[in-house]
Coordinates of C-alpha atoms in Angstrom, one line a residue:
M1297 CA 10.3 25.0 -2.2
S1298 CA 13.0 25.7 0.4
Q1299 CA 12.4 25.9 4.1
L1300 CA 14.7 26.4 7.0
F1301 CA 14.1 25.0 10.5
Q1302 CA 16.1 26.3 13.4
S1303 CA 16.0 24.7 16.8
T1304 CA 15.9 27.4 19.5
S1305 CA 17.4 25.1 22.1
Y1306 CA 20.3 23.8 20.2
A1307 CA 21.0 26.2 17.4
G1308 CA 24.7 26.8 16.7
A1309 CA 26.0 24.0 18.8
G1310 CA 28.5 21.8 17.1
E1311 CA 29.0 24.1 14.2
H1312 CA 32.7 23.7 14.4
L1313 CA 32.6 19.9 14.9
F1314 CA 30.1 19.1 12.1
L1315 CA 31.8 16.7 9.7
S1316 CA 35.1 17.4 11.4
E1317 CA 37.7 14.9 12.3
E1318 CA 38.6 16.9 15.4
L1319 CA 37.9 14.9 18.6
S1320 CA 35.9 12.4 16.4
D1321 CA 35.4 9.1 18.2
V1322 CA 32.8 7.4 16.0
T1323 CA 32.4 7.0 12.2
I1324 CA 29.2 6.7 10.2
L1325 CA 29.6 4.6 7.1
V1326 CA 26.9 4.9 4.5
Q1327 CA 26.8 2.2 1.8
S1328 CA 25.3 3.9 -1.3
N1329 CA 26.0 1.0 -3.7
S1330 CA 28.2 -2.1 -3.9
Q1331 CA 31.2 -0.1 -4.9
S1332 CA 31.1 3.1 -2.9
Q1333 CA 30.9 3.9 0.8
W1334 CA 30.6 7.3 2.4
R1335 CA 32.4 8.1 5.6
Y1336 CA 31.2 10.7 8.1
P1337 CA 33.2 11.5 11.2
A1338 CA 31.0 12.0 14.2
H1339 CA 31.0 12.3 18.1
R1340 CA 29.4 9.9 20.4
L1341 CA 28.2 12.7 22.7
V1342 CA 26.4 14.6 20.0
L1343 CA 24.7 11.5 18.5
S1344 CA 23.6 10.2 21.9
S1345 CA 22.2 13.5 22.9
Q1346 CA 20.1 13.8 19.8
S1347 CA 19.0 10.2 19.1
T1348 CA 17.8 7.6 21.5
V1349 CA 18.6 5.0 18.9
F1350 CA 22.2 6.1 18.5
R1351 CA 22.5 6.2 22.2
R1352 CA 21.5 2.6 22.6
M1353 CA 23.9 1.6 19.8
L1354 CA 26.9 3.3 21.5
E1355 CA 26.1 2.6 25.1
S1356 CA 25.0 -1.1 24.9
N1357 CA 26.9 -4.2 23.9
F1358 CA 26.4 -3.7 20.2
S1359 CA 29.2 -4.0 17.7
E1360 CA 29.0 -0.2 17.2
K1361 CA 30.3 0.4 20.7
S1362 CA 33.4 -1.7 20.2
T1363 CA 34.2 -0.9 16.6
G1364 CA 33.5 2.8 16.8
S1365 CA 31.7 2.7 13.5
I1366 CA 27.9 2.7 12.5
L1367 CA 27.0 1.1 9.2
I1368 CA 23.9 2.5 7.4
E1369 CA 22.7 0.8 4.2
D1370 CA 19.1 1.9 3.7
I1371 CA 19.5 5.7 3.7
K1372 CA 21.2 7.9 1.0
P1373 CA 24.3 9.8 1.9
K1374 CA 22.6 13.1 1.2
I1375 CA 19.9 12.4 3.7
I1376 CA 22.4 11.2 6.3
E1377 CA 24.2 14.5 5.9
L1378 CA 21.0 16.4 6.5
L1379 CA 20.2 14.3 9.5
L1380 CA 23.7 15.0 11.0
G1381 CA 23.4 18.6 10.0
Y1382 CA 20.4 19.0 12.3
M1383 CA 22.0 17.0 15.1
Y1384 CA 25.1 19.3 15.2
R1385 CA 23.8 22.6 14.1
G1386 CA 20.2 22.5 15.1
R1387 CA 18.9 23.3 11.6
V1388 CA 18.1 21.8 8.3
S1389 CA 17.3 23.2 4.9
L1390 CA 15.1 21.3 2.5
Q1391 CA 14.9 22.0 -1.2
N1392 CA 12.2 19.5 -2.4
W1393 CA 9.6 17.1 -1.2
R1394 CA 11.5 14.0 -1.9
D1395 CA 14.3 15.0 0.4
G1396 CA 11.7 15.9 3.0
L1397 CA 10.0 12.5 2.8
E1398 CA 13.3 10.6 3.0
L1399 CA 14.5 12.8 5.9
L1400 CA 11.1 12.1 7.7
R1401 CA 11.8 8.4 7.4
A1402 CA 15.4 8.8 8.7
A1403 CA 14.3 11.0 11.6
H1404 CA 11.7 8.5 12.6
K1405 CA 14.0 5.6 12.3
Y1406 CA 16.6 7.3 14.7
Q1407 CA 13.9 8.9 16.8
V1408 CA 14.9 12.5 16.3
E1409 CA 11.4 13.8 17.2
P1410 CA 11.8 17.6 16.6
L1411 CA 13.0 16.7 13.1
V1412 CA 10.0 14.3 12.5
H1413 CA 7.6 17.3 13.3
F1414 CA 9.5 19.7 11.1
C1415 CA 9.5 17.3 8.2
S1416 CA 5.8 16.8 8.7
R1417 CA 5.1 20.5 8.7
F1418 CA 7.3 20.9 5.6
L1419 CA 5.4 18.2 3.7
E1420 CA 2.1 19.8 4.6
N1421 CA 3.2 22.9 2.7
V1422 CA 4.3 21.1 -0.5
I1423 CA 1.3 18.7 -0.9
S1424 CA 0.3 18.2 -4.5
L1425 CA -1.8 15.9 -6.6
S1426 CA 1.4 14.0 -7.6
N1427 CA 2.8 13.3 -4.2
V1428 CA -0.3 13.2 -1.9
C1429 CA -0.5 9.4 -1.9
Y1430 CA 3.1 9.0 -0.9
F1431 CA 2.6 11.6 1.9
Y1432 CA -0.6 9.8 3.1
N1433 CA 1.1 6.5 3.4
E1434 CA 3.8 8.0 5.6
A1435 CA 1.4 10.1 7.6
C1436 CA -0.6 7.0 8.5
L1437 CA 2.5 5.0 9.3
Y1438 CA 4.0 7.6 11.6
S1439 CA 0.7 8.8 13.1
L1440 CA 1.2 12.4 11.9
T1441 CA -2.4 13.5 12.4
S1442 CA -2.3 17.0 10.8
L1443 CA -0.4 15.8 7.6
K1444 CA -2.8 12.8 7.4
E1445 CA -5.9 14.9 7.5
K1446 CA -4.7 17.3 4.9
C1447 CA -3.7 14.5 2.5
L1448 CA -7.0 12.7 2.9
K1449 CA -8.9 15.9 2.2
L1450 CA -7.0 16.4 -1.1
I1451 CA -7.4 12.8 -2.1
L1452 CA -11.1 13.0 -1.5
D1453 CA -11.6 16.4 -3.1
A1454 CA -9.6 15.4 -6.2
G1455 CA -10.7 11.8 -6.3
F1456 CA -11.5 12.1 -10.0
I1457 CA -7.8 12.7 -10.6
V1458 CA -6.2 10.7 -7.8
L1459 CA -8.0 7.5 -8.5
R1460 CA -6.9 7.6 -12.1
S1461 CA -3.2 8.2 -11.2
K1462 CA -0.4 5.6 -10.9
A1463 CA 0.4 6.9 -7.5
F1464 CA -2.9 5.5 -6.1
E1465 CA -1.5 2.0 -6.7
I1466 CA 1.2 2.6 -4.0
L1467 CA -1.3 3.2 -1.2
E1468 CA -1.4 0.8 1.7
K1469 CA -4.5 -1.3 2.2
D1470 CA -5.7 0.7 5.2
S1471 CA -5.1 3.9 3.3
V1472 CA -7.3 2.6 0.3
M1473 CA -10.0 1.7 2.8
D1474 CA -10.0 5.2 4.2
V1475 CA -10.6 6.5 0.7
I1476 CA -13.1 4.0 -0.7
T1477 CA -15.3 4.0 2.4
N1478 CA -15.7 7.8 2.5
S1479 CA -18.9 9.3 1.1
D1480 CA -17.1 12.5 0.3
L1481 CA -15.0 10.9 -2.4
N1482 CA -15.4 13.3 -5.3
I1483 CA -15.6 11.2 -8.5
D1484 CA -17.6 11.3 -11.8
S1485 CA -18.4 7.7 -11.8
E1486 CA -18.5 4.7 -9.4
L1487 CA -16.9 2.7 -12.1
M1488 CA -13.8 4.7 -11.4
V1489 CA -13.6 3.1 -8.0
F1490 CA -13.7 -0.4 -9.5
E1491 CA -11.0 0.5 -12.1
A1492 CA -8.7 2.0 -9.4
L1493 CA -9.1 -1.2 -7.2
L1494 CA -8.5 -3.5 -10.2
R1495 CA -5.2 -1.6 -10.8
W1496 CA -4.3 -1.5 -7.1
S1497 CA -5.0 -5.1 -6.2
P1498 CA -2.2 -6.7 -8.4
M1499 CA 0.3 -4.3 -6.9
Q1500 CA -0.9 -5.2 -3.4
C1501 CA -0.4 -8.9 -4.2
C1502 CA 3.2 -8.1 -5.0
R1503 CA 3.7 -6.2 -1.8
V1504 CA 2.4 -9.0 0.4
G1505 CA 4.1 -11.8 -1.6
L1506 CA 1.1 -13.4 -3.2
Q1507 CA 1.2 -14.9 -6.6
M1508 CA -0.5 -12.5 -9.1
N1509 CA -3.5 -14.6 -10.2
E1510 CA -7.3 -14.0 -10.4
A1511 CA -8.0 -15.7 -7.1
N1512 CA -5.5 -13.7 -5.1
I1513 CA -6.5 -10.4 -6.8
L1514 CA -10.1 -11.1 -5.9
R1515 CA -9.0 -11.9 -2.4
E1516 CA -7.5 -8.5 -2.1
L1517 CA -10.5 -6.8 -3.7
T1518 CA -13.2 -8.4 -1.7
P1519 CA -13.0 -6.5 1.6
F1520 CA -13.7 -3.2 -0.4
L1521 CA -16.6 -4.4 -2.5
K1522 CA -19.2 -3.8 0.2
Y1523 CA -18.3 -0.1 0.3
V1524 CA -18.7 0.5 -3.4
C1525 CA -21.8 2.5 -4.2
F1526 CA -23.2 -0.2 -6.6
D1527 CA -26.7 1.4 -6.8
D1528 CA -25.2 4.6 -8.3
M1529 CA -23.8 2.7 -11.3
S1530 CA -25.5 2.5 -14.6
D1531 CA -26.3 -0.8 -16.3
T1532 CA -23.5 0.1 -18.9
D1533 CA -21.0 0.6 -16.1
K1534 CA -22.1 -2.7 -14.4
S1535 CA -21.6 -4.6 -17.5
A1536 CA -18.0 -3.3 -17.8
L1537 CA -17.1 -5.2 -14.6
P1538 CA -15.3 -8.6 -14.7
P1539 CA -17.9 -11.4 -14.0
A1540 CA -15.8 -12.6 -11.0
V1541 CA -16.0 -9.1 -9.4
L1542 CA -19.6 -8.5 -10.3
S1543 CA -20.6 -11.8 -8.6
C1544 CA -19.2 -10.5 -5.3
V1545 CA -21.0 -7.2 -5.4
K1546 CA -24.4 -6.7 -3.8
P1547 CA -26.7 -3.6 -3.5
N1548 CA -26.0 -1.7 -0.4
N1549 CA -27.9 1.7 -0.6
R1550 CA -24.7 3.6 -0.3
N1551 CA -24.1 6.9 -2.2
R1552 CA -21.6 9.7 -2.5
I1553 CA -21.7 13.4 -2.8
A1554 CA -22.4 14.8 -6.2
H1555 CA -19.3 15.4 -8.5
H1556 CA -18.3 19.0 -7.9
V1557 CA -15.4 21.6 -7.7
P1558 CA -14.5 22.2 -4.1
D1559 CA -13.0 25.7 -3.3
S1560 CA -10.1 23.9 -1.7
L1561 CA -8.9 22.8 -5.2
L1562 CA -8.1 26.3 -6.2
Q1563 CA -4.8 26.3 -4.2
F1564 CA -3.6 23.5 -6.5
S1565 CA -4.8 25.0 -9.8
R1566 CA -3.0 26.7 -12.6
C1567 CA -4.4 29.6 -14.7
F1568 CA -3.9 30.9 -18.2
S1569 CA -4.2 34.6 -17.5
F1570 CA -5.4 37.5 -19.9
H1571 CA -4.9 41.3 -19.7
T1572 CA -7.6 43.8 -20.5
D1573 CA -7.4 46.1 -23.6
Q1574 CA -9.1 49.4 -24.3
E1575 CA -11.6 48.0 -26.7
F1576 CA -15.2 46.8 -25.8
V1577 CA -18.0 45.0 -27.3
E1578 CA -21.6 45.5 -26.2
C1579 CA -23.4 42.3 -25.0
V1580 CA -26.5 42.4 -27.2
G1581 CA -27.8 40.3 -30.1
D1582 CA -26.6 36.8 -30.9
A1583 CA -24.3 34.7 -28.8
L1584 CA -20.8 36.3 -28.4
N1585 CA -18.0 33.9 -28.9
C1586 CA -15.8 35.1 -26.1
V1587 CA -12.8 32.8 -26.8
S1588 CA -12.1 29.7 -28.9
F1589 CA -9.1 27.7 -27.7
S1590 CA -7.3 24.3 -27.5
L1591 CA -4.7 22.6 -25.4
D1592 CA -1.9 20.3 -26.3
A1593 CA -2.4 18.0 -23.3
P1594 CA -5.5 16.8 -21.5
Q1595 CA -6.5 19.0 -18.5
Y1596 CA -9.4 19.4 -16.1
M1597 CA -11.0 22.8 -16.3
I1598 CA -12.5 23.8 -13.0
G1599 CA -13.3 27.5 -13.5
L1600 CA -12.5 30.9 -15.1
R1601 CA -12.2 34.6 -14.4
F1602 CA -14.6 36.9 -16.3
M1603 CA -15.1 40.6 -16.6
V1604 CA -18.1 42.8 -17.7
V1605 CA -18.6 46.5 -17.8
T1606 CA -22.1 47.6 -16.8
P1607 CA -24.0 50.3 -14.8
E1608 CA -24.9 47.8 -12.1
C1609 CA -24.2 44.3 -10.9
P1610 CA -24.3 42.1 -14.0
P1611 CA -27.8 40.9 -15.1
H1612 CA -28.9 37.5 -16.2
M1613 CA -26.5 36.1 -18.8
I1614 CA -25.5 32.6 -19.6
L1615 CA -21.8 31.5 -20.4
S1616 CA -21.5 28.1 -22.0
L1617 CA -18.4 25.9 -22.7
V1618 CA -19.0 24.3 -26.1
R1619 CA -17.1 21.6 -27.9
S1620 CA -18.2 21.5 -31.6
T1621 CA -21.9 21.9 -31.2
A1622 CA -22.2 20.1 -27.9
I1623 CA -22.5 22.1 -24.7
C1624 CA -20.1 20.8 -22.0
H1625 CA -21.1 23.2 -19.3
T1626 CA -23.3 26.2 -18.6
M1627 CA -22.9 29.0 -16.0
N1628 CA -25.5 31.6 -15.0
L1629 CA -23.5 34.7 -14.4
Y1630 CA -26.3 36.4 -12.4
S1631 CA -25.7 33.9 -9.5
V1632 CA -21.9 34.4 -9.2
A1633 CA -20.2 36.8 -6.7
W1634 CA -19.0 39.9 -8.6
K1635 CA -16.2 42.1 -7.3
E1636 CA -16.8 45.7 -8.1
G1637 CA -14.0 47.5 -9.9
L1638 CA -13.1 50.8 -11.5
Q1639 CA -15.8 53.4 -12.4
M1640 CA -15.8 54.0 -16.3
N1641 CA -18.1 57.0 -17.0
E1642 CA -21.6 55.7 -16.1
R1643 CA -20.5 52.1 -15.9
K1644 CA -18.3 50.0 -13.6
R1645 CA -16.0 47.0 -14.1
Y1646 CA -17.2 43.8 -12.5
E1647 CA -15.0 40.7 -12.2
A1648 CA -15.8 37.3 -10.9
Q1649 CA -14.1 34.0 -10.4
I1650 CA -16.4 31.3 -11.6
L1651 CA -16.1 27.7 -10.5
L1652 CA -17.8 25.0 -12.7
R1653 CA -20.4 22.8 -11.1
A1654 CA -18.2 19.8 -11.9
P1655 CA -14.6 19.4 -13.3
C1656 CA -14.7 19.3 -17.1
R1657 CA -12.0 17.2 -18.8
L1658 CA -10.7 18.9 -21.9
D1659 CA -9.2 16.7 -24.6
P1660 CA -6.0 17.7 -26.3
K1661 CA -6.0 19.3 -29.8
T1662 CA -9.7 19.9 -29.5
V1663 CA -11.3 23.3 -30.0
Y1664 CA -13.5 24.6 -27.2
K1665 CA -15.5 27.8 -27.2
L1666 CA -16.9 30.0 -24.4
L1667 CA -20.2 31.5 -25.7
L1668 CA -22.1 34.3 -23.9
T1669 CA -25.9 34.2 -24.5
D1670 CA -28.9 36.1 -23.1
R1671 CA -26.9 39.3 -23.5
Q1672 CA -28.3 42.6 -22.2
Q1673 CA -28.2 46.1 -23.5
N1674 CA -25.7 48.6 -21.9
T1675 CA -23.5 45.7 -20.8
Y1676 CA -20.1 45.4 -22.4
C1677 CA -17.2 42.9 -22.4
P1678 CA -13.6 44.3 -22.5
K1679 CA -11.3 42.9 -25.1
T1680 CA -8.4 40.9 -23.5
K1681 CA -5.0 39.5 -24.6
L1682 CA -3.5 36.2 -23.5
H1683 CA -0.6 36.8 -21.1
T1684 CA 0.3 33.3 -19.9
K1685 CA 0.5 30.9 -22.9
T1686 CA 2.1 28.0 -21.0
L1687 CA 1.4 26.4 -17.7
L1688 CA 4.1 24.5 -15.8
V1689 CA 2.4 21.4 -14.4
E1690 CA 3.8 18.4 -12.6
K1691 CA 4.1 16.3 -15.8
G1692 CA 5.7 19.0 -17.9
R1693 CA 4.2 21.9 -19.8
V1694 CA 0.7 22.6 -21.2
N1695 CA 0.3 25.1 -24.0
L1696 CA -2.9 27.0 -24.9
S1697 CA -3.6 28.0 -28.6
L1698 CA -6.2 30.6 -29.5
H1699 CA -8.5 30.1 -32.5
T1700 CA -10.2 33.5 -32.5
E1701 CA -8.7 36.9 -33.4
S1702 CA -10.3 38.6 -30.4
V1703 CA -11.0 37.5 -26.8
W1704 CA -13.8 39.2 -24.9
G1705 CA -14.4 39.3 -21.1
V1706 CA -12.1 36.3 -20.3
M1707 CA -9.5 37.1 -17.6
G1708 CA -8.4 33.6 -16.8
L1709 CA -9.0 29.9 -17.6
I1710 CA -8.4 27.8 -14.5
F1711 CA -7.2 24.2 -14.7
L1712 CA -6.2 21.5 -12.3

């Protein structure tokens, strides 16, 4: 995602002098590795007017004032060029979130406040499940309230994914406390909290310079244990805890919200889409197999789009997601919000986006069916064709395979 920020007060100034040797009176040296050093010609007046840190370097009795050079060893050359580009031209173009995150750190280090705020807004627009933990750490560190709030909401709403991710292990201690203590943490089992903390605590020992042993790991874990909803755990889950951890946990009457699919997760979802055909099947008789499908990678299904053709708002029908003979999820189509569509003789098209009551993890290379039961006379499902067979997700591609000749009523399968 590319975004352009233009400063109205400084736009265009220094365009001619940017990275130019003309009238240059200071050099920025960027040490990228032991063998290479990047050299950027610059101008004291420009640097001092845009950064209080550079001003102190160049006006006080620091070596930079006498040598006319500034050595930077902890920022990549590409990021320094973006930083200087803003200082001289009043604008910066970001192509990806990693550059945005690194530029935020550089802007904060050199106290270029307008650029800090731009980077924060940019990151707000590119938050995803794979980067939200990194963003949350930085938002807390730099007191970026809006970014912090958006990150925390996603972490809580998608807790069943975030707590299982490797990225959770990089969170700072205070950030982990924000998550664990929140009753809105959306997870399918409290055991997940323990498992996440047991993965996080050894990493925390490394960060703070402690030897990675059972005593130190337990030391890092202990402040969190009183916030775990121990009473919500089954006896089987409790028996899975290490004895040293279990001995430190006490009943606390805490509980969390029920596991569910928040509307907010739709903006982070991906959808296998289908197109309607001209053929219809009437919804009467035995259960209608609307679709049988499998995925080649594990995914969380959070909803679907479905269409029926009927004289009036769809009556009572049950749609069930089935694996083998076991029902994974059921949906009463009478209770969903239908959107009225085109008139077809005496009937109309009705389409709805249906969220599952709770996210459903689908295993790879396993066939799942959507069965429509309690069907009604004079209600039809249109035949549909798969349009999007592959989803681009943050870890690669996910492919969908159909195991039925015909698909009925299904307009989309929504995954997170």
